[in-house]
mmCIF file of C-alpha atoms in Angstrom:
data_model
loop_
_atom_site.group_PDB
_atom_site.id
_atom_site.type_symbol
_atom_site.label_atom_id
_atom_site.label_comp_id
_atom_site.label_asym_id
_atom_site.label_seq_id
_atom_site.Cartn_x
_atom_site.Cartn_y
_atom_site.Cartn_z
ATOM 1 C CA MET A 1 106.472 119.109 105.622
ATOM 2 C CA THR A 2 108.813 120.204 108.385
ATOM 3 C CA GLY A 3 111.726 118.320 106.830
ATOM 4 C CA ILE A 4 111.067 119.865 103.419
ATOM 5 C CA LEU A 5 111.061 123.363 104.892
ATOM 6 C CA HIS A 6 114.529 122.796 106.329
ATOM 7 C CA GLY A 7 116.040 121.771 102.991
ATOM 8 C CA TRP A 8 118.566 124.057 101.277
ATOM 9 C CA PRO A 9 116.274 125.486 98.574
ATOM 10 C CA VAL A 10 113.597 126.644 101.023
ATOM 11 C CA ARG A 11 116.110 127.888 103.594
ATOM 12 C CA GLU A 12 117.864 129.852 100.867
ATOM 13 C CA PHE A 13 114.545 131.338 99.724
ATOM 14 C CA PHE A 14 113.810 132.464 103.271
ATOM 15 C CA ARG A 15 117.324 133.894 103.670
ATOM 16 C CA LEU A 16 117.230 135.803 100.408
ATOM 17 C CA THR A 17 113.700 137.196 100.613
ATOM 18 C CA GLY A 18 112.909 137.479 104.306
ATOM 19 C CA ALA A 19 109.557 135.764 103.712
ATOM 20 C CA GLN A 20 108.040 133.587 106.430
ATOM 21 C CA VAL A 21 106.359 131.059 104.139
ATOM 22 C CA PRO A 22 107.679 129.728 100.795
ATOM 23 C CA ILE A 23 105.104 131.580 98.706
ATOM 24 C CA ILE A 24 105.264 134.428 96.200
ATOM 25 C CA GLN A 25 101.918 136.002 95.361
ATOM 26 C CA ALA A 26 101.834 136.125 91.571
ATOM 27 C CA PRO A 27 101.762 139.632 90.048
ATOM 28 C CA MET A 28 98.441 139.390 88.203
ATOM 29 C CA ALA A 29 97.574 142.555 86.282
ATOM 30 C CA GLY A 30 93.832 143.145 86.517
ATOM 31 C CA ALA A 31 93.444 140.681 89.377
ATOM 32 C CA GLY A 32 95.866 141.964 91.981
ATOM 33 C CA GLY A 33 97.183 145.240 93.295
ATOM 34 C CA VAL A 34 97.912 147.077 96.512
ATOM 35 C CA ALA A 35 95.389 145.300 98.742
ATOM 36 C CA LEU A 36 96.382 141.809 97.600
ATOM 37 C CA ALA A 37 100.123 142.494 97.821
ATOM 38 C CA ALA A 38 99.785 143.934 101.321
ATOM 39 C CA ALA A 39 97.621 141.032 102.506
ATOM 40 C CA ALA A 40 100.078 138.483 101.105
ATOM 41 C CA ILE A 41 102.941 140.183 102.934
ATOM 42 C CA ARG A 42 100.977 140.240 106.186
ATOM 43 C CA GLY A 43 100.420 136.504 105.714
ATOM 44 C CA GLY A 44 104.155 135.893 105.543
ATOM 45 C CA ALA A 45 104.502 135.588 101.748
ATOM 46 C CA VAL A 46 106.193 137.806 99.181
ATOM 47 C CA GLY A 47 103.673 140.345 97.911
ATOM 48 C CA SER A 48 103.834 141.421 94.268
ATOM 49 C CA LEU A 49 102.729 144.408 92.229
ATOM 50 C CA PRO A 50 102.213 144.002 88.452
ATOM 51 C CA CYS A 51 103.893 147.058 86.926
ATOM 52 C CA ALA A 52 103.853 146.490 83.158
ATOM 53 C CA MET A 53 100.550 148.375 82.765
ATOM 54 C CA LEU A 54 101.419 151.180 85.202
ATOM 55 C CA THR A 55 103.098 154.521 84.744
ATOM 56 C CA PRO A 56 106.174 155.365 86.845
ATOM 57 C CA ASP A 57 104.053 157.666 89.017
ATOM 58 C CA GLN A 58 101.522 154.884 89.605
ATOM 59 C CA VAL A 59 104.293 152.494 90.669
ATOM 60 C CA HIS A 60 105.551 155.120 93.143
ATOM 61 C CA GLU A 61 102.054 155.559 94.560
ATOM 62 C CA GLN A 62 101.254 151.865 94.831
ATOM 63 C CA VAL A 63 104.559 151.007 96.509
ATOM 64 C CA ALA A 64 103.905 153.718 99.081
ATOM 65 C CA GLN A 65 100.419 152.343 99.720
ATOM 66 C CA VAL A 66 101.725 148.808 100.241
ATOM 67 C CA ARG A 67 104.468 150.042 102.577
ATOM 68 C CA ALA A 68 101.836 151.872 104.639
ATOM 69 C CA GLN A 69 99.833 148.662 105.082
ATOM 70 C CA ALA A 70 102.455 145.937 105.477
ATOM 71 C CA ASP A 71 106.081 145.424 106.454
ATOM 72 C CA GLY A 72 107.828 142.695 104.488
ATOM 73 C CA PRO A 73 109.224 141.626 101.114
ATOM 74 C CA LEU A 74 107.693 143.354 98.096
ATOM 75 C CA ASN A 75 108.236 142.266 94.495
ATOM 76 C CA LEU A 76 107.817 144.603 91.508
ATOM 77 C CA ASN A 77 107.189 142.724 88.266
ATOM 78 C CA PHE A 78 108.113 144.028 84.810
ATOM 79 C CA PHE A 79 108.083 142.747 81.222
ATOM 80 C CA CYS A 80 111.088 142.645 78.885
ATOM 81 C CA HIS A 81 109.329 142.105 75.564
ATOM 82 C CA VAL A 82 109.816 144.172 72.413
ATOM 83 C CA LEU A 83 106.841 146.241 71.285
ATOM 84 C CA GLY A 84 106.060 145.921 67.589
ATOM 85 C CA ASP A 85 103.742 147.906 65.373
ATOM 86 C CA PRO A 86 100.084 147.958 66.491
ATOM 87 C CA PRO A 87 98.261 144.978 64.950
ATOM 88 C CA ASN A 88 95.346 145.301 62.548
ATOM 89 C CA GLU A 89 92.371 144.180 64.659
ATOM 90 C CA SER A 90 89.664 144.601 62.035
ATOM 91 C CA ALA A 91 89.436 140.889 61.124
ATOM 92 C CA TRP A 92 88.826 139.534 64.613
ATOM 93 C CA ARG A 93 86.549 142.434 65.546
ATOM 94 C CA ALA A 94 84.415 141.662 62.489
ATOM 95 C CA LEU A 95 84.349 137.984 63.451
ATOM 96 C CA LEU A 96 83.134 138.804 66.961
ATOM 97 C CA GLN A 97 80.649 141.504 65.943
ATOM 98 C CA PRO A 98 77.605 139.148 66.006
ATOM 99 C CA PHE A 99 78.444 138.272 69.607
ATOM 100 C CA TYR A 100 78.876 141.936 70.529
ATOM 101 C CA ASP A 101 75.482 142.650 68.943
ATOM 102 C CA LYS A 102 73.805 139.779 70.763
ATOM 103 C CA GLU A 103 75.042 140.993 74.151
ATOM 104 C CA GLY A 104 74.510 144.659 73.367
ATOM 105 C CA VAL A 105 78.147 145.534 73.968
ATOM 106 C CA GLY A 106 81.076 146.721 71.916
ATOM 107 C CA PRO A 107 84.799 147.358 72.115
ATOM 108 C CA PRO A 108 85.883 149.708 74.906
ATOM 109 C CA GLU A 109 85.730 153.389 74.031
ATOM 110 C CA THR A 110 89.130 153.868 75.662
ATOM 111 C CA PRO A 111 91.686 151.173 74.769
ATOM 112 C CA PRO A 112 93.260 149.453 77.783
ATOM 113 C CA PRO A 113 96.804 150.473 78.689
ATOM 114 C CA LEU A 114 99.617 148.757 76.851
ATOM 115 C CA ARG A 115 101.931 146.364 78.633
ATOM 116 C CA THR A 116 105.167 148.238 78.154
ATOM 117 C CA PRO A 117 108.716 146.868 78.552
ATOM 118 C CA PHE A 118 111.063 147.819 81.373
ATOM 119 C CA ASP A 119 112.988 150.987 80.515
ATOM 120 C CA ASP A 120 115.088 153.769 81.995
ATOM 121 C CA ALA A 121 112.072 155.527 83.547
ATOM 122 C CA MET A 122 110.953 152.405 85.387
ATOM 123 C CA CYS A 123 114.512 151.651 86.408
ATOM 124 C CA ARG A 124 114.687 155.075 88.047
ATOM 125 C CA VAL A 125 111.553 154.196 90.008
ATOM 126 C CA VAL A 126 113.188 150.972 91.218
ATOM 127 C CA GLU A 127 116.235 152.965 92.318
ATOM 128 C CA GLU A 128 114.007 155.387 94.224
ATOM 129 C CA VAL A 129 111.539 153.024 95.939
ATOM 130 C CA ARG A 130 114.080 150.187 96.458
ATOM 131 C CA PRO A 131 111.862 147.095 96.507
ATOM 132 C CA GLU A 132 113.262 143.942 98.023
ATOM 133 C CA ILE A 133 112.642 141.984 94.809
ATOM 134 C CA VAL A 134 112.296 142.784 91.110
ATOM 135 C CA SER A 135 111.030 140.061 88.772
ATOM 136 C CA PHE A 136 111.073 139.978 84.987
ATOM 137 C CA HIS A 137 109.063 138.057 82.413
ATOM 138 C CA PHE A 138 110.034 137.461 78.773
ATOM 139 C CA GLY A 139 113.736 137.465 79.521
ATOM 140 C CA LEU A 140 115.796 140.168 81.199
ATOM 141 C CA PRO A 141 116.394 143.845 80.433
ATOM 142 C CA GLU A 142 119.602 145.066 78.837
ATOM 143 C CA PRO A 143 122.691 144.581 81.036
ATOM 144 C CA ALA A 144 123.034 148.247 81.982
ATOM 145 C CA LEU A 145 119.486 148.365 83.358
ATOM 146 C CA LEU A 146 119.898 145.010 85.122
ATOM 147 C CA ASP A 147 123.089 146.258 86.794
ATOM 148 C CA ARG A 148 121.245 149.325 88.056
ATOM 149 C CA VAL A 149 118.486 147.159 89.541
ATOM 150 C CA ARG A 150 121.066 145.041 91.331
ATOM 151 C CA ARG A 151 122.916 148.106 92.644
ATOM 152 C CA ALA A 152 119.588 149.345 94.031
ATOM 153 C CA GLY A 153 119.697 146.341 96.366
ATOM 154 C CA ALA A 154 116.908 144.261 94.811
ATOM 155 C CA LEU A 155 116.946 140.521 94.377
ATOM 156 C CA ILE A 156 116.491 139.689 90.710
ATOM 157 C CA VAL A 157 114.034 137.002 89.620
ATOM 158 C CA GLY A 158 113.744 135.617 86.090
ATOM 159 C CA ASN A 159 111.074 133.421 84.523
ATOM 160 C CA ALA A 160 111.836 130.191 82.660
ATOM 161 C CA THR A 161 109.465 127.827 80.860
ATOM 162 C CA THR A 162 112.189 125.350 79.820
ATOM 163 C CA ARG A 163 115.485 124.081 81.186
ATOM 164 C CA ALA A 164 117.304 125.973 78.405
ATOM 165 C CA GLU A 165 115.721 129.219 79.590
ATOM 166 C CA ALA A 166 116.670 128.430 83.191
ATOM 167 C CA ARG A 167 120.266 127.900 82.070
ATOM 168 C CA ALA A 168 120.199 131.230 80.214
ATOM 169 C CA LEU A 169 119.007 133.029 83.352
ATOM 170 C CA THR A 170 120.668 131.522 86.361
ATOM 171 C CA ASP A 171 124.045 133.236 86.179
ATOM 172 C CA GLN A 172 122.224 136.600 86.123
ATOM 173 C CA VAL A 173 119.432 136.130 88.689
ATOM 174 C CA ASP A 174 119.018 135.249 92.362
ATOM 175 C CA LEU A 175 115.852 133.163 91.885
ATOM 176 C CA VAL A 176 114.364 131.532 88.805
ATOM 177 C CA ILE A 177 110.653 130.864 88.336
ATOM 178 C CA ALA A 178 110.082 127.423 86.811
ATOM 179 C CA GLN A 179 106.789 128.157 85.059
ATOM 180 C CA GLY A 180 104.969 125.099 83.698
ATOM 181 C CA PHE A 181 102.301 125.104 81.023
ATOM 182 C CA GLU A 182 99.659 124.774 83.750
ATOM 183 C CA ALA A 183 100.209 128.417 84.737
ATOM 184 C CA GLY A 184 97.055 130.475 84.281
ATOM 185 C CA GLY A 185 98.714 133.770 83.356
ATOM 186 C CA HIS A 186 100.976 134.822 80.542
ATOM 187 C CA ALA A 187 103.770 132.401 79.679
ATOM 188 C CA GLY A 188 106.999 134.298 80.213
ATOM 189 C CA HIS A 189 109.048 132.485 77.573
ATOM 190 C CA PHE A 190 111.894 134.159 75.699
ATOM 191 C CA LEU A 191 113.854 131.464 73.790
ATOM 192 C CA ASP A 192 112.879 129.480 70.697
ATOM 193 C CA GLY A 193 109.141 130.127 70.850
ATOM 194 C CA TYR A 194 106.821 128.642 73.459
ATOM 195 C CA ARG A 195 107.711 125.018 74.189
ATOM 196 C CA PRO A 196 106.965 124.695 77.904
ATOM 197 C CA GLU A 197 107.395 121.733 80.203
ATOM 198 C CA GLY A 198 104.866 120.724 82.831
ATOM 199 C CA THR A 199 105.465 122.271 86.226
ATOM 200 C CA LEU A 200 106.541 119.091 88.010
ATOM 201 C CA ALA A 201 108.877 117.995 85.222
ATOM 202 C CA LEU A 202 110.433 121.448 84.875
ATOM 203 C CA VAL A 203 110.988 121.901 88.626
ATOM 204 C CA ARG A 204 112.709 118.525 88.805
ATOM 205 C CA GLN A 205 114.889 119.262 85.773
ATOM 206 C CA VAL A 206 115.988 122.618 87.166
ATOM 207 C CA ALA A 207 116.562 121.262 90.658
ATOM 208 C CA LEU A 208 118.740 118.365 89.428
ATOM 209 C CA ASP A 209 120.603 120.135 86.614
ATOM 210 C CA ALA A 210 124.275 119.954 87.584
ATOM 211 C CA ASP A 211 125.102 122.619 84.999
ATOM 212 C CA LEU A 212 122.980 125.231 86.786
ATOM 213 C CA PRO A 213 124.383 127.442 89.567
ATOM 214 C CA LEU A 214 122.829 127.075 92.998
ATOM 215 C CA VAL A 215 119.777 129.261 92.404
ATOM 216 C CA PRO A 216 116.492 128.226 94.072
ATOM 217 C CA ALA A 217 113.666 127.377 91.675
ATOM 218 C CA ILE A 218 110.224 128.877 92.283
ATOM 219 C CA ALA A 219 107.526 126.490 91.047
ATOM 220 C CA ALA A 220 104.609 128.090 89.186
ATOM 221 C CA GLY A 221 101.615 126.564 87.448
ATOM 222 C CA GLY A 222 98.747 124.405 88.674
ATOM 223 C CA ILE A 223 99.562 124.769 92.385
ATOM 224 C CA ALA A 224 96.583 125.768 94.503
ATOM 225 C CA ASP A 225 96.751 124.133 97.926
ATOM 226 C CA ALA A 226 99.063 122.804 100.646
ATOM 227 C CA ALA A 227 99.362 119.385 99.005
ATOM 228 C CA GLY A 228 100.523 120.953 95.740
ATOM 229 C CA ILE A 229 103.025 123.134 97.571
ATOM 230 C CA ALA A 230 104.401 120.135 99.444
ATOM 231 C CA ALA A 231 104.731 118.176 96.189
ATOM 232 C CA VAL A 232 106.881 120.738 94.398
ATOM 233 C CA LEU A 233 109.004 121.408 97.480
ATOM 234 C CA GLN A 234 109.625 117.671 97.685
ATOM 235 C CA LEU A 235 110.809 117.794 94.063
ATOM 236 C CA GLY A 236 113.390 120.430 94.944
ATOM 237 C CA ALA A 237 111.655 123.819 94.587
ATOM 238 C CA GLY A 238 112.558 126.538 97.053
ATOM 239 C CA ALA A 239 109.102 128.125 96.994
ATOM 240 C CA VAL A 240 105.960 128.446 94.891
ATOM 241 C CA GLN A 241 104.370 131.320 93.013
ATOM 242 C CA LEU A 242 100.596 131.227 93.396
ATOM 243 C CA GLY A 243 98.189 133.130 91.187
ATOM 244 C CA THR A 244 94.794 131.503 90.693
ATOM 245 C CA ALA A 245 94.614 130.479 94.358
ATOM 246 C CA TYR A 246 94.533 134.173 95.307
ATOM 247 C CA LEU A 247 91.536 134.893 93.072
ATOM 248 C CA HIS A 248 89.350 133.467 95.846
ATOM 249 C CA THR A 249 90.407 136.214 98.260
ATOM 250 C CA ALA A 250 88.517 139.389 99.103
ATOM 251 C CA GLU A 251 91.529 141.459 98.004
ATOM 252 C CA ALA A 252 91.466 140.212 94.394
ATOM 253 C CA THR A 253 90.313 142.857 91.921
ATOM 254 C CA ILE A 254 88.567 140.561 89.446
ATOM 255 C CA SER A 255 85.103 141.496 88.168
ATOM 256 C CA PRO A 256 81.983 140.173 89.955
ATOM 257 C CA PRO A 257 81.069 137.679 87.172
ATOM 258 C CA ILE A 258 84.553 136.128 87.287
ATOM 259 C CA ALA A 259 84.462 136.063 91.084
ATOM 260 C CA GLN A 260 81.129 134.243 90.946
ATOM 261 C CA ARG A 261 82.534 131.664 88.514
ATOM 262 C CA CYS A 262 85.560 131.146 90.750
ATOM 263 C CA ALA A 263 83.304 130.638 93.760
ATOM 264 C CA ALA A 264 81.167 128.131 91.860
ATOM 265 C CA ALA A 265 84.236 126.219 90.713
ATOM 266 C CA ARG A 266 85.556 126.112 94.252
ATOM 267 C CA ARG A 267 82.269 124.772 95.596
ATOM 268 C CA SER A 268 82.276 121.961 93.028
ATOM 269 C CA SER A 269 85.969 121.134 93.545
ATOM 270 C CA PRO A 270 87.139 122.633 96.841
ATOM 271 C CA THR A 271 90.800 123.508 97.282
ATOM 272 C CA SER A 272 92.703 125.139 100.086
ATOM 273 C CA SER A 273 93.401 128.847 100.079
ATOM 274 C CA PRO A 274 96.881 130.312 100.631
ATOM 275 C CA ALA A 275 95.852 130.903 104.250
ATOM 276 C CA ASP A 276 94.928 127.221 104.571
ATOM 277 C CA SER A 277 98.342 126.346 103.171
ATOM 278 C CA ARG A 278 100.070 128.365 105.853
ATOM 279 C CA ALA A 279 97.996 126.653 108.519
ATOM 280 C CA GLY A 280 99.094 123.340 107.046
ATOM 281 C CA TYR A 281 102.755 124.149 107.732
ATOM 282 C CA ALA A 282 102.002 124.636 111.402
ATOM 283 C CA THR A 283 100.300 121.255 111.774
ATOM 284 C CA ARG A 284 102.695 118.967 109.877
#
């Protein structure tokens, strides 16, 4: 492991981000927040806040809370999708009604917040709070907004699910997430529909693509322990983005039933936690 950590991609990740371990905590809306981001930073990783479901004021408040609890690289994550007209949900609600009736539940009285795309208001927040890193899913914002983010001093991270998407991103970003189909969260694709590669194959393609600028790849998808981290670093990744592995932590904001299922799954097929992974670096 020591040799891998001294390779160019990992060294460049450390230089760019200031992180102490090659890990980005995935920005999981509904599962992460201030406590998880701060704990990840204290552990030497990049902490992340999912911002697509927040208002500008909430982003301000949460950044301040993280800064009060931890000193290190913070990533703010935004979406760059295009909102269409609200869908007609009557068909699927009717289909699920027998199940609602059986469980004695129904749709929420207050609809959950929309995941809104990055805009001028959120860009102003970035300029004011000045995070170390800003990451985007579903492509990148319009050039004028992207230029403002860069002038605010943030590293820019894009998300690719194919080599073509990586090529479309890498002359505009500092880091590119190579997100395989094993990823548990939303697939941040933006070209030609969703045709993802597996994580290992995609990381290797991006790392060896001579047509790509020298931008470290961040492996994401199906990585949950030190062995998985070592595997993708060996393939040429500069770091990993971990999501599901953090659901086992006390700082995750998942509901009790989901936490219980995660605990049961871990007991039947134990894996290392992010903290275990860091310990692994010190002993190899």
